[in-house]
Amino acid sequence: MASLQINNFKGMSMTQGLWNQGYAAYVMGVDVNAISDIGAGIGANLVYPGIIQPQKLMAIQTEAAATDNITDVINSFAYYPTDSSLWAFGSDERLYKYVSGATWTKQRAGAGVDFPAGANSGSACKLINFRTILHVIYDDGYATWDNTTWTSSANTFTTGTQSPRPAVILNDNLYIGNGRYVSRIDDAGNFTAEAATLPEDYIIRSIDVFNNRIYISADNDNLATIFVWDGVSAESDRVENLENHSVAPIIKAVGGVLWVFATLPGAYINTWIYTFNGSSFNKVFTMPFKVIGANDGPAIYNGGLLFPTTETSTGIYEGGTGGIWMINRNSVGEAWQISMPFNVGSDGQEQVTLGTVHASDRSVTAGVRDISGTPEYGVWGTTTYDNTAGEWISLPIDAGDFTRNKTWHGIQIETDLPFQTYNASRDVVISYRTDPNSNDGSWTELKTITTNTDPSPHLYIPIGAVSNTIAIRFKIGAPASSQGTRIRSFTLDYTLHPR
């Protein structure tokens, strides 16, 4: 009989065969990158990379009642330092404000009321703070708020087509993409409607600053192109075509890397994720869902990127893909990992529509439409408590020989349960499956361990299955307002069958 041990747990990889390095097939609601802070209360856990431990819980934030509550999907957030508030702009032209510890309240709403007649914010809405003025961008133009005066139409764009309105700041100028044009607002507030013009039929989907240049992601229904511009010249410096893609990617720069999230057209659900070093694209991941949130783009958080995804029916991959995902790594030089640290919604991540995600300091906020829950629309934010439900699923484990069957005798789990006797309800549910192609929840439960019934930190559980590969799933959670169990490693005993 032989044994194999897996520790130093990591995020997801779609590359089979990396099970022995601790990579996972699915990670939801747990923290393997040590991005959380210390938990609340007595016995709070320090977080360390490589351990399966609960991520911070997200909960719906308080909002105003009746007509002032949130009634649309939030598609853009902006922190406004003038009064230390967070603002949110919705798909139905409603503008909300939140001060820490208070409630979300409606501040402005409606075409022909607080916005010009005919204005629309469905795909165009974008908030950005520029020179202490909050710019509220919709399809035809933008409004401004300087903490005293609301200007419903500060300026208008050349085109009012329904398309994204991404915006960035470079060299004390604000740049806004609208259709095939880029508008500019300088440090004196002067507006130029057509500071840059892309070729005919191109639509700008996403922009960001990289290497002191503005990178403009656009498409013309046939080709996805990234235009590189200095923000001053009449035309772009150069053009980078993203081969094999017709949908313009979402782009975001962090840590000297330009990330490129390229979704596929039509019914294809995959997202191809690239990095760009200034001269070439390198494909890093293929993920089984579509990344959204072009106007705000991914949010920078603890050296990584958060990005929202949506799941409006039952989960199409493992437990579901609707939530806030993250690209991160534990240290420079290590491989990048993907996980879904923050799940939202009253009935799990399978039934939510996300608009955008915002990160500030240690807090994460998301605009959510909870399809199965009440209230239907809202803003969810991180709390000081551990997540009440999370999953870590291993890649299919073949024990180093994919050509032969094995008898899987048992599994030994190393946890910190004995050190958590101050709370008796920190369940860990261990399951397995032997079909490497399954992602539909066809699991066999081995055991549910708790502090009271199984206090050993070296618990051994028999399996007795025969298969070519095996996948292990841990479901962990925390009691309300407390901390959950951490898993440090597991060991599988097996016998290799002859050929």
Short mmCIF file of C-alpha atoms in Angstrom, two decimals:
data_model
loop_
_atom_site.label_atom_id
_atom_site.label_comp_id
_atom_site.label_asym_id
_atom_site.label_seq_id
_atom_site.Cartn_x
_atom_site.Cartn_y
_atom_site.Cartn_z
CA MET A 1 0.00 0.00 0.00
CA ALA A 2 1.27 3.46 -0.93
CA SER A 3 0.42 6.96 0.30
CA LEU A 4 0.35 10.43 -1.19
CA GLN A 5 -0.03 13.71 0.66
CA ILE A 6 -1.41 17.01 -0.60
CA ASN A 7 -0.76 20.25 1.27
CA ASN A 8 0.09 23.85 0.41
CA PHE A 9 -3.35 24.18 -1.14
CA LYS A 10 -3.77 26.53 -4.10
CA GLY A 11 -6.45 28.03 -6.28
CA MET A 12 -7.84 26.63 -9.50
CA SER A 13 -6.02 25.32 -12.52
CA MET A 14 -7.74 23.84 -15.55
CA THR A 15 -4.56 21.92 -16.37
CA GLN A 16 -4.94 18.27 -15.39
CA GLY A 17 -2.02 16.64 -13.64
CA LEU A 18 -1.23 19.49 -11.23
CA TRP A 19 -3.06 17.83 -8.34
CA ASN A 20 0.27 16.98 -6.64
CA GLN A 21 1.09 20.70 -6.40
CA GLY A 22 -2.11 21.42 -4.48
CA TYR A 23 -4.03 23.04 -7.35
CA ALA A 24 -7.81 22.73 -7.33
CA ALA A 25 -10.61 22.19 -9.83
CA TYR A 26 -12.92 24.54 -7.90
CA VAL A 27 -12.46 26.97 -5.02
CA MET A 28 -15.42 28.89 -3.57
CA GLY A 29 -15.73 30.83 -0.33
CA VAL A 30 -12.38 29.69 1.08
CA ASP A 31 -9.08 31.53 1.40
CA VAL A 32 -5.95 29.74 0.15
CA ASN A 33 -4.05 32.95 -0.65
CA ALA A 34 -4.24 34.57 2.82
CA ILE A 35 -6.05 37.67 1.57
CA SER A 36 -8.40 37.98 4.57
CA ASP A 37 -7.70 39.84 7.76
CA ILE A 38 -7.88 38.41 11.27
CA GLY A 39 -11.33 37.13 12.20
CA ALA A 40 -13.50 38.70 14.84
CA GLY A 41 -13.99 37.51 18.39
CA ILE A 42 -12.15 35.26 20.82
CA GLY A 43 -9.90 32.71 19.13
CA ALA A 44 -9.74 34.59 15.87
CA ASN A 45 -7.60 32.89 13.25
CA LEU A 46 -4.48 34.29 11.69
CA VAL A 47 -4.53 33.51 8.00
CA TYR A 48 -1.68 31.77 6.18
CA PRO A 49 -1.25 30.87 2.51
CA GLY A 50 -1.67 27.24 1.49
CA ILE A 51 -4.35 26.38 4.08
CA ILE A 52 -8.03 25.74 3.35
CA GLN A 53 -9.75 28.25 5.62
CA PRO A 54 -13.04 30.17 5.44
CA GLN A 55 -13.02 33.42 3.52
CA LYS A 56 -14.80 36.48 4.87
CA LEU A 57 -18.59 36.42 4.75
CA MET A 58 -20.45 38.80 2.44
CA ALA A 59 -23.87 40.08 3.45
CA ILE A 60 -26.41 42.48 2.01
CA GLN A 61 -25.94 46.02 3.31
CA THR A 62 -28.72 48.11 4.80
CA GLU A 63 -30.61 50.34 2.40
CA ALA A 64 -33.26 53.03 2.67
CA ALA A 65 -36.90 52.02 2.68
CA ALA A 66 -39.73 52.52 0.18
CA THR A 67 -38.93 54.56 -2.94
CA ASP A 68 -35.38 55.32 -1.83
CA ASN A 69 -34.18 51.71 -1.77
CA ILE A 70 -32.05 50.01 -4.43
CA THR A 71 -34.19 48.89 -7.37
CA ASP A 72 -31.68 48.27 -10.18
CA VAL A 73 -28.43 46.42 -10.82
CA ILE A 74 -25.44 48.46 -9.65
CA ASN A 75 -22.99 48.66 -12.56
CA SER A 76 -20.44 51.14 -11.19
CA PHE A 77 -19.00 52.21 -7.82
CA ALA A 78 -16.76 55.12 -6.88
CA TYR A 79 -15.29 56.20 -3.57
CA TYR A 80 -15.75 59.94 -2.99
CA PRO A 81 -13.10 61.09 -0.49
CA THR A 82 -14.58 64.56 -0.03
CA ASP A 83 -17.18 63.15 2.38
CA SER A 84 -15.74 59.62 2.82
CA SER A 85 -18.66 57.99 1.04
CA LEU A 86 -19.15 55.22 -1.50
CA TRP A 87 -21.43 55.96 -4.45
CA ALA A 88 -23.20 53.52 -6.75
CA PHE A 89 -24.84 54.01 -10.16
CA GLY A 90 -27.54 51.65 -11.38
CA SER A 91 -28.80 50.40 -14.72
CA ASP A 92 -32.05 52.43 -14.39
CA GLU A 93 -30.33 55.76 -13.79
CA ARG A 94 -30.52 55.73 -10.02
CA LEU A 95 -27.58 57.11 -8.03
CA TYR A 96 -27.02 55.93 -4.45
CA LYS A 97 -24.71 56.89 -1.60
CA TYR A 98 -23.38 54.97 1.41
CA VAL A 99 -21.42 56.10 4.45
CA SER A 100 -19.82 53.39 6.56
CA GLY A 101 -22.16 52.19 9.26
CA ALA A 102 -25.16 53.93 7.71
CA THR A 103 -27.57 52.97 4.90
CA TRP A 104 -27.64 53.16 1.12
CA THR A 105 -29.83 56.11 0.13
CA LYS A 106 -31.00 57.31 -3.26
CA GLN A 107 -29.43 60.64 -4.27
CA ARG A 108 -30.52 61.13 -7.89
CA ALA A 109 -32.79 59.27 -10.31
CA GLY A 110 -34.54 59.37 -13.64
CA ALA A 111 -34.25 60.73 -17.16
CA GLY A 112 -36.04 64.08 -17.30
CA VAL A 113 -35.83 64.41 -13.51
CA ASP A 114 -32.22 64.44 -12.29
CA PHE A 115 -30.79 63.55 -15.71
CA PRO A 116 -31.58 64.92 -19.19
CA ALA A 117 -34.68 63.61 -20.94
CA GLY A 118 -33.91 60.44 -22.87
CA ALA A 119 -30.70 59.70 -20.97
CA ASN A 120 -29.90 56.05 -20.40
CA SER A 121 -27.42 54.29 -18.11
CA GLY A 122 -28.07 50.63 -18.94
CA SER A 123 -24.73 49.67 -20.49
CA ALA A 124 -23.13 53.10 -20.18
CA CYS A 125 -23.17 53.87 -16.47
CA LYS A 126 -19.80 54.76 -14.94
CA LEU A 127 -18.74 56.65 -11.82
CA ILE A 128 -15.29 58.15 -11.32
CA ASN A 129 -13.85 60.73 -8.94
CA PHE A 130 -11.69 63.27 -10.79
CA ARG A 131 -10.16 66.29 -9.05
CA THR A 132 -12.61 66.02 -6.10
CA ILE A 133 -15.59 66.06 -8.48
CA LEU A 134 -17.75 62.97 -8.87
CA HIS A 135 -18.39 62.35 -12.58
CA VAL A 136 -21.58 60.39 -13.31
CA ILE A 137 -21.34 59.11 -16.87
CA TYR A 138 -24.34 57.97 -18.93
CA ASP A 139 -24.86 57.32 -22.65
CA ASP A 140 -25.09 60.91 -23.96
CA GLY A 141 -22.79 62.69 -21.54
CA TYR A 142 -21.98 63.08 -17.88
CA ALA A 143 -23.26 64.82 -14.76
CA THR A 144 -21.10 66.16 -11.93
CA TRP A 145 -21.34 66.49 -8.15
CA ASP A 146 -18.84 68.60 -6.18
CA ASN A 147 -20.45 67.94 -2.76
CA THR A 148 -22.50 71.10 -3.17
CA THR A 149 -23.89 71.42 -6.70
CA TRP A 150 -25.43 68.81 -9.00
CA THR A 151 -25.02 69.49 -12.72
CA SER A 152 -27.19 67.04 -14.64
CA SER A 153 -25.53 67.59 -18.03
CA ALA A 154 -22.02 68.96 -17.70
CA ASN A 155 -21.12 68.00 -21.28
CA THR A 156 -22.35 65.70 -24.04
CA PHE A 157 -20.60 63.14 -26.23
CA THR A 158 -20.49 63.07 -30.01
CA THR A 159 -22.36 59.76 -30.05
CA GLY A 160 -25.10 58.51 -27.82
CA THR A 161 -25.01 54.88 -28.91
CA GLN A 162 -25.68 52.24 -26.29
CA SER A 163 -22.19 51.00 -25.50
CA PRO A 164 -19.86 51.01 -22.49
CA ARG A 165 -18.41 54.25 -21.09
CA PRO A 166 -15.14 53.11 -19.48
CA ALA A 167 -12.97 55.88 -18.00
CA VAL A 168 -9.39 56.29 -16.72
CA ILE A 169 -7.14 59.06 -15.41
CA LEU A 170 -3.68 59.71 -16.89
CA ASN A 171 -1.42 62.72 -16.28
CA ASP A 172 -4.22 64.63 -14.55
CA ASN A 173 -6.62 64.16 -17.46
CA LEU A 174 -9.81 62.11 -17.45
CA TYR A 175 -10.46 59.98 -20.54
CA ILE A 176 -13.87 58.49 -21.38
CA GLY A 177 -14.57 55.94 -24.10
CA ASN A 178 -17.82 56.42 -26.01
CA GLY A 179 -18.53 54.54 -29.20
CA ARG A 180 -15.51 54.96 -31.48
CA TYR A 181 -14.33 58.12 -29.70
CA VAL A 182 -12.33 58.95 -26.59
CA SER A 183 -13.29 62.18 -24.85
CA ARG A 184 -10.91 64.10 -22.58
CA ILE A 185 -11.40 66.39 -19.59
CA ASP A 186 -8.24 68.25 -18.60
CA ASP A 187 -7.13 69.51 -15.19
CA ALA A 188 -8.98 72.80 -15.74
CA GLY A 189 -12.25 71.04 -16.60
CA ASN A 190 -12.04 71.70 -20.34
CA PHE A 191 -13.90 69.07 -22.36
CA THR A 192 -12.82 67.67 -25.75
CA ALA A 193 -15.47 65.41 -27.26
CA GLU A 194 -13.19 63.70 -29.80
CA ALA A 195 -9.69 63.63 -28.38
CA ALA A 196 -9.13 60.34 -30.24
CA THR A 197 -11.11 58.61 -32.98
CA LEU A 198 -10.93 54.91 -33.80
CA PRO A 199 -11.56 53.52 -37.30
CA GLU A 200 -15.11 53.27 -38.60
CA ASP A 201 -17.38 50.64 -36.96
CA TYR A 202 -15.16 50.12 -33.91
CA ILE A 203 -16.81 50.28 -30.46
CA ILE A 204 -14.73 50.83 -27.32
CA ARG A 205 -15.44 48.23 -24.62
CA SER A 206 -12.69 48.74 -22.02
CA ILE A 207 -9.72 51.03 -21.32
CA ASP A 208 -6.89 51.21 -18.80
CA VAL A 209 -3.47 52.78 -18.27
CA PHE A 210 -0.38 50.60 -18.81
CA ASN A 211 3.24 51.72 -19.19
CA ASN A 212 2.08 55.37 -19.15
CA ARG A 213 -0.12 54.80 -22.20
CA ILE A 214 -3.87 54.39 -22.58
CA TYR A 215 -4.81 50.94 -23.82
CA ILE A 216 -8.16 50.95 -25.63
CA SER A 217 -9.94 47.63 -26.17
CA ALA A 218 -12.45 47.77 -29.04
CA ASP A 219 -14.07 45.58 -31.69
CA ASN A 220 -15.86 45.95 -35.01
CA ASP A 221 -17.87 42.68 -34.87
CA ASN A 222 -15.05 40.90 -36.71
CA LEU A 223 -11.84 41.64 -34.86
CA ALA A 224 -10.86 42.43 -31.28
CA THR A 225 -8.17 45.12 -31.22
CA ILE A 226 -6.20 46.96 -28.54
CA PHE A 227 -5.19 50.48 -29.56
CA VAL A 228 -2.28 52.08 -27.69
CA TRP A 229 -2.44 55.87 -27.27
CA ASP A 230 -0.43 58.55 -25.46
CA GLY A 231 -3.54 60.61 -24.62
CA VAL A 232 -2.37 63.62 -26.64
CA SER A 233 -1.73 62.70 -30.28
CA ALA A 234 -4.52 62.61 -32.83
CA GLU A 235 -4.04 58.89 -33.48
CA SER A 236 -2.94 55.82 -31.56
CA ASP A 237 0.73 54.86 -31.27
CA ARG A 238 0.18 51.30 -32.41
CA VAL A 239 -2.40 48.54 -32.77
CA GLU A 240 -2.40 45.07 -31.21
CA ASN A 241 -4.88 42.57 -32.70
CA LEU A 242 -6.03 39.76 -30.44
CA GLU A 243 -6.06 36.85 -32.87
CA ASN A 244 -9.03 34.45 -32.89
CA HIS A 245 -11.26 36.89 -31.01
CA SER A 246 -14.06 39.06 -32.32
CA VAL A 247 -15.28 40.38 -28.95
CA ALA A 248 -13.16 43.12 -27.39
CA PRO A 249 -11.65 41.95 -24.09
CA ILE A 250 -11.87 43.57 -20.70
CA ILE A 251 -8.40 44.85 -19.74
CA LYS A 252 -6.86 45.78 -16.40
CA ALA A 253 -3.29 46.57 -15.36
CA VAL A 254 -1.83 45.56 -12.00
CA GLY A 255 1.70 44.82 -10.82
CA GLY A 256 3.35 45.50 -14.17
CA VAL A 257 1.00 43.12 -15.98
CA LEU A 258 -1.86 43.98 -18.33
CA TRP A 259 -4.57 41.37 -17.86
CA VAL A 260 -6.80 40.59 -20.83
CA PHE A 261 -10.18 38.87 -20.23
CA ALA A 262 -11.38 37.70 -23.65
CA THR A 263 -14.86 36.17 -23.77
CA LEU A 264 -16.08 34.17 -26.74
CA PRO A 265 -19.08 35.21 -28.86
CA GLY A 266 -22.61 33.83 -28.78
CA ALA A 267 -23.39 30.80 -26.66
CA TYR A 268 -19.77 30.02 -25.81
CA ILE A 269 -19.32 30.35 -22.06
CA ASN A 270 -15.53 30.30 -21.76
CA THR A 271 -13.24 33.22 -20.99
CA TRP A 272 -9.66 33.12 -22.23
CA ILE A 273 -7.39 35.06 -19.89
CA TYR A 274 -4.12 36.48 -21.22
CA THR A 275 -1.30 38.60 -19.90
CA PHE A 276 0.30 41.23 -22.12
CA ASN A 277 3.87 42.40 -21.51
CA GLY A 278 3.85 45.28 -23.98
CA SER A 279 4.72 43.24 -27.04
CA SER A 280 2.97 39.85 -26.96
CA PHE A 281 -0.01 38.04 -25.47
CA ASN A 282 0.45 34.99 -23.25
CA LYS A 283 -2.59 32.80 -22.60
CA VAL A 284 -2.69 31.95 -18.89
CA PHE A 285 -6.13 30.45 -18.16
CA THR A 286 -9.24 29.10 -19.82
CA MET A 287 -12.16 29.51 -17.45
CA PRO A 288 -15.68 27.99 -17.78
CA PHE A 289 -17.64 31.22 -17.39
CA LYS A 290 -17.91 34.73 -18.81
CA VAL A 291 -16.26 37.65 -17.04
CA ILE A 292 -18.39 40.82 -16.86
CA GLY A 293 -18.05 44.39 -15.64
CA ALA A 294 -16.39 46.27 -18.51
CA ASN A 295 -17.08 49.82 -17.30
CA ASP A 296 -15.45 49.48 -13.90
CA GLY A 297 -13.33 46.52 -14.94
CA PRO A 298 -11.71 44.20 -12.40
CA ALA A 299 -10.87 45.69 -9.00
CA ILE A 300 -7.33 45.67 -7.59
CA TYR A 301 -7.27 43.91 -4.21
CA ASN A 302 -4.25 42.81 -2.15
CA GLY A 303 -2.00 42.62 -5.21
CA GLY A 304 -4.50 40.63 -7.25
CA LEU A 305 -7.64 41.26 -9.27
CA LEU A 306 -11.28 40.75 -8.34
CA PHE A 307 -13.80 40.33 -11.15
CA PRO A 308 -17.55 39.59 -11.11
CA THR A 309 -19.36 36.79 -12.90
CA THR A 310 -23.02 35.91 -13.17
CA GLU A 311 -25.04 32.72 -12.85
CA THR A 312 -28.75 33.11 -13.48
CA SER A 313 -29.78 29.44 -13.31
CA THR A 314 -28.44 26.28 -11.73
CA GLY A 315 -24.66 26.00 -11.64
CA ILE A 316 -23.04 25.26 -14.97
CA TYR A 317 -19.75 24.42 -13.29
CA GLU A 318 -19.45 22.66 -9.94
CA GLY A 319 -21.35 24.64 -7.28
CA GLY A 320 -21.91 27.64 -9.55
CA THR A 321 -19.92 30.48 -11.03
CA GLY A 322 -21.89 33.55 -9.93
CA GLY A 323 -19.84 35.61 -7.51
CA ILE A 324 -16.60 37.51 -7.12
CA TRP A 325 -13.57 35.70 -8.51
CA MET A 326 -9.92 36.54 -7.98
CA ILE A 327 -6.58 36.20 -9.70
CA ASN A 328 -3.77 36.24 -7.16
CA ARG A 329 -0.52 34.58 -6.16
CA ASN A 330 1.19 34.08 -2.83
CA SER A 331 4.52 35.62 -3.84
CA VAL A 332 6.36 37.04 -6.83
CA GLY A 333 7.58 34.26 -9.09
CA GLU A 334 4.82 31.82 -8.19
CA ALA A 335 2.14 30.85 -10.67
CA TRP A 336 -1.05 32.91 -10.73
CA GLN A 337 -4.14 31.21 -9.28
CA ILE A 338 -7.88 31.69 -9.66
CA SER A 339 -10.54 31.23 -6.99
CA MET A 340 -13.97 32.57 -6.08
CA PRO A 341 -13.30 33.89 -2.57
CA PHE A 342 -16.55 35.83 -2.24
CA ASN A 343 -19.92 34.21 -2.92
CA VAL A 344 -23.12 36.22 -2.67
CA GLY A 345 -26.88 35.66 -2.72
CA SER A 346 -29.38 34.21 -0.26
CA ASP A 347 -29.61 30.91 -2.13
CA GLY A 348 -25.98 30.50 -3.11
CA GLN A 349 -23.95 31.70 -6.06
CA GLU A 350 -26.09 29.82 -8.58
CA GLN A 351 -28.89 32.39 -8.63
CA VAL A 352 -27.29 35.84 -8.84
CA THR A 353 -26.61 38.56 -11.38
CA LEU A 354 -23.62 40.77 -10.57
CA GLY A 355 -23.09 44.22 -12.01
CA THR A 356 -19.66 45.20 -10.72
CA VAL A 357 -17.25 44.84 -7.82
CA HIS A 358 -15.39 47.50 -5.82
CA ALA A 359 -12.42 47.07 -3.46
CA SER A 360 -11.23 49.64 -0.95
CA ASP A 361 -8.62 48.88 1.71
CA ARG A 362 -9.77 45.51 3.15
CA SER A 363 -13.43 45.83 2.09
CA VAL A 364 -15.13 44.36 -0.97
CA THR A 365 -18.49 45.57 -2.30
CA ALA A 366 -20.63 44.21 -5.14
CA GLY A 367 -23.84 45.15 -6.92
CA VAL A 368 -26.10 42.10 -6.87
CA ARG A 369 -29.46 41.04 -8.20
CA ASP A 370 -30.45 38.07 -6.03
CA ILE A 371 -32.81 36.13 -8.27
CA SER A 372 -34.00 33.74 -5.59
CA GLY A 373 -33.85 35.98 -2.55
CA THR A 374 -35.51 39.06 -1.08
CA PRO A 375 -34.76 41.90 -1.55
CA GLU A 376 -34.10 41.27 -5.21
CA TYR A 377 -31.58 44.10 -5.73
CA GLY A 378 -28.91 45.26 -3.35
CA VAL A 379 -25.29 45.91 -2.48
CA TRP A 380 -23.35 43.18 -0.73
CA GLY A 381 -20.22 43.83 1.31
CA THR A 382 -17.64 41.90 3.32
CA THR A 383 -18.15 41.50 7.05
CA THR A 384 -15.79 40.70 9.93
CA TYR A 385 -17.02 37.11 10.16
CA ASP A 386 -16.06 33.90 8.39
CA ASN A 387 -18.03 32.52 5.46
CA THR A 388 -20.72 30.06 6.51
CA ALA A 389 -20.20 27.86 3.43
CA GLY A 390 -17.19 27.17 1.22
CA GLU A 391 -15.76 24.47 -1.02
CA TRP A 392 -12.36 23.26 -2.15
CA ILE A 393 -12.30 20.51 -4.81
CA SER A 394 -9.10 18.81 -5.88
CA LEU A 395 -8.14 18.15 -9.46
CA PRO A 396 -8.58 14.47 -10.45
CA ILE A 397 -5.83 12.58 -8.60
CA ASP A 398 -4.21 9.73 -10.55
CA ALA A 399 -1.35 8.93 -8.11
CA GLY A 400 1.17 9.45 -10.89
CA ASP A 401 -0.15 6.81 -13.30
CA PHE A 402 -3.19 7.67 -15.39
CA THR A 403 -3.15 4.27 -17.15
CA ARG A 404 -3.92 2.07 -14.15
CA ASN A 405 -6.72 1.62 -11.65
CA LYS A 406 -6.19 2.04 -7.94
CA THR A 407 -7.93 0.92 -4.80
CA TRP A 408 -8.37 4.01 -2.66
CA HIS A 409 -8.26 2.66 0.88
CA GLY A 410 -8.74 5.76 2.98
CA ILE A 411 -8.00 9.42 3.65
CA GLN A 412 -6.42 11.10 6.67
CA ILE A 413 -7.41 14.73 7.30
CA GLU A 414 -5.23 17.17 9.24
CA THR A 415 -7.36 19.92 10.80
CA ASP A 416 -7.15 22.35 13.71
CA LEU A 417 -10.43 21.18 15.26
CA PRO A 418 -8.99 20.41 18.73
CA PHE A 419 -7.86 24.01 19.06
CA GLN A 420 -11.37 25.34 18.48
CA THR A 421 -13.27 23.92 21.42
CA TYR A 422 -14.72 27.34 22.24
CA ASN A 423 -17.32 26.67 19.58
CA ALA A 424 -18.80 23.23 18.97
CA SER A 425 -20.14 23.63 15.44
CA ARG A 426 -17.41 23.78 12.81
CA ASP A 427 -18.44 21.02 10.45
CA VAL A 428 -16.27 19.72 7.62
CA VAL A 429 -18.01 17.54 5.03
CA ILE A 430 -15.64 15.25 3.09
CA SER A 431 -16.78 13.69 -0.19
CA TYR A 432 -15.22 11.99 -3.21
CA ARG A 433 -16.01 11.12 -6.81
CA THR A 434 -14.29 8.86 -9.29
CA ASP A 435 -15.52 10.30 -12.60
CA PRO A 436 -12.90 12.84 -13.77
CA ASN A 437 -15.33 14.35 -16.29
CA SER A 438 -18.12 15.06 -13.84
CA ASN A 439 -18.90 18.55 -12.59
CA ASP A 440 -22.57 18.06 -11.84
CA GLY A 441 -22.41 17.37 -8.13
CA SER A 442 -22.32 13.55 -8.26
CA TRP A 443 -20.42 13.11 -5.01
CA THR A 444 -20.24 10.31 -2.45
CA GLU A 445 -20.12 11.67 1.08
CA LEU A 446 -17.53 10.03 3.32
CA LYS A 447 -18.08 11.78 6.62
CA THR A 448 -19.09 14.98 8.35
CA ILE A 449 -16.61 15.81 11.11
CA THR A 450 -17.29 18.23 13.95
CA THR A 451 -15.49 19.51 16.99
CA ASN A 452 -17.62 17.47 19.37
CA THR A 453 -17.72 14.09 17.64
CA ASP A 454 -14.30 13.92 15.97
CA PRO A 455 -11.77 15.90 17.99
CA SER A 456 -8.68 14.22 16.54
CA PRO A 457 -6.47 16.43 14.34
CA HIS A 458 -5.41 13.29 12.41
CA LEU A 459 -8.78 11.76 11.57
CA TYR A 460 -8.66 8.67 9.28
CA ILE A 461 -11.68 7.81 7.12
CA PRO A 462 -12.01 4.60 5.04
CA ILE A 463 -12.96 4.91 1.34
CA GLY A 464 -12.77 1.53 -0.36
CA ALA A 465 -13.35 2.72 -3.95
CA VAL A 466 -11.69 1.43 -7.13
CA SER A 467 -11.05 3.83 -10.01
CA ASN A 468 -8.44 5.39 -12.26
CA THR A 469 -8.70 8.80 -10.57
CA ILE A 470 -10.33 10.28 -7.51
CA ALA A 471 -11.31 13.84 -6.61
CA ILE A 472 -11.75 15.05 -3.03
CA ARG A 473 -14.13 17.78 -1.92
CA PHE A 474 -14.07 19.63 1.39
CA LYS A 475 -17.10 21.71 2.35
CA ILE A 476 -16.33 23.96 5.28
CA GLY A 477 -18.21 26.70 7.00
CA ALA A 478 -18.43 28.71 10.17
CA PRO A 479 -21.20 29.17 12.71
CA ALA A 480 -22.86 32.57 12.51
CA SER A 481 -20.63 35.36 13.82
CA SER A 482 -17.64 33.09 14.41
CA GLN A 483 -14.73 31.28 12.76
CA GLY A 484 -14.50 28.01 10.87
CA THR A 485 -12.18 25.01 10.70
CA ARG A 486 -8.90 25.06 8.80
CA ILE A 487 -7.56 22.08 6.82
CA ARG A 488 -3.79 21.80 6.60
CA SER A 489 -3.32 18.63 4.53
CA PHE A 490 -4.78 15.29 3.56
CA THR A 491 -3.18 11.91 2.83
CA LEU A 492 -4.60 9.19 0.58
CA ASP A 493 -3.72 5.51 1.01
CA TYR A 494 -3.99 3.46 -2.18
CA THR A 495 -2.88 0.32 -3.97
CA LEU A 496 -1.89 0.46 -7.64
CA HIS A 497 -3.46 -2.27 -9.77
CA PRO A 498 -1.38 -4.22 -12.32
CA ARG A 499 -1.73 -3.37 -16.00
#
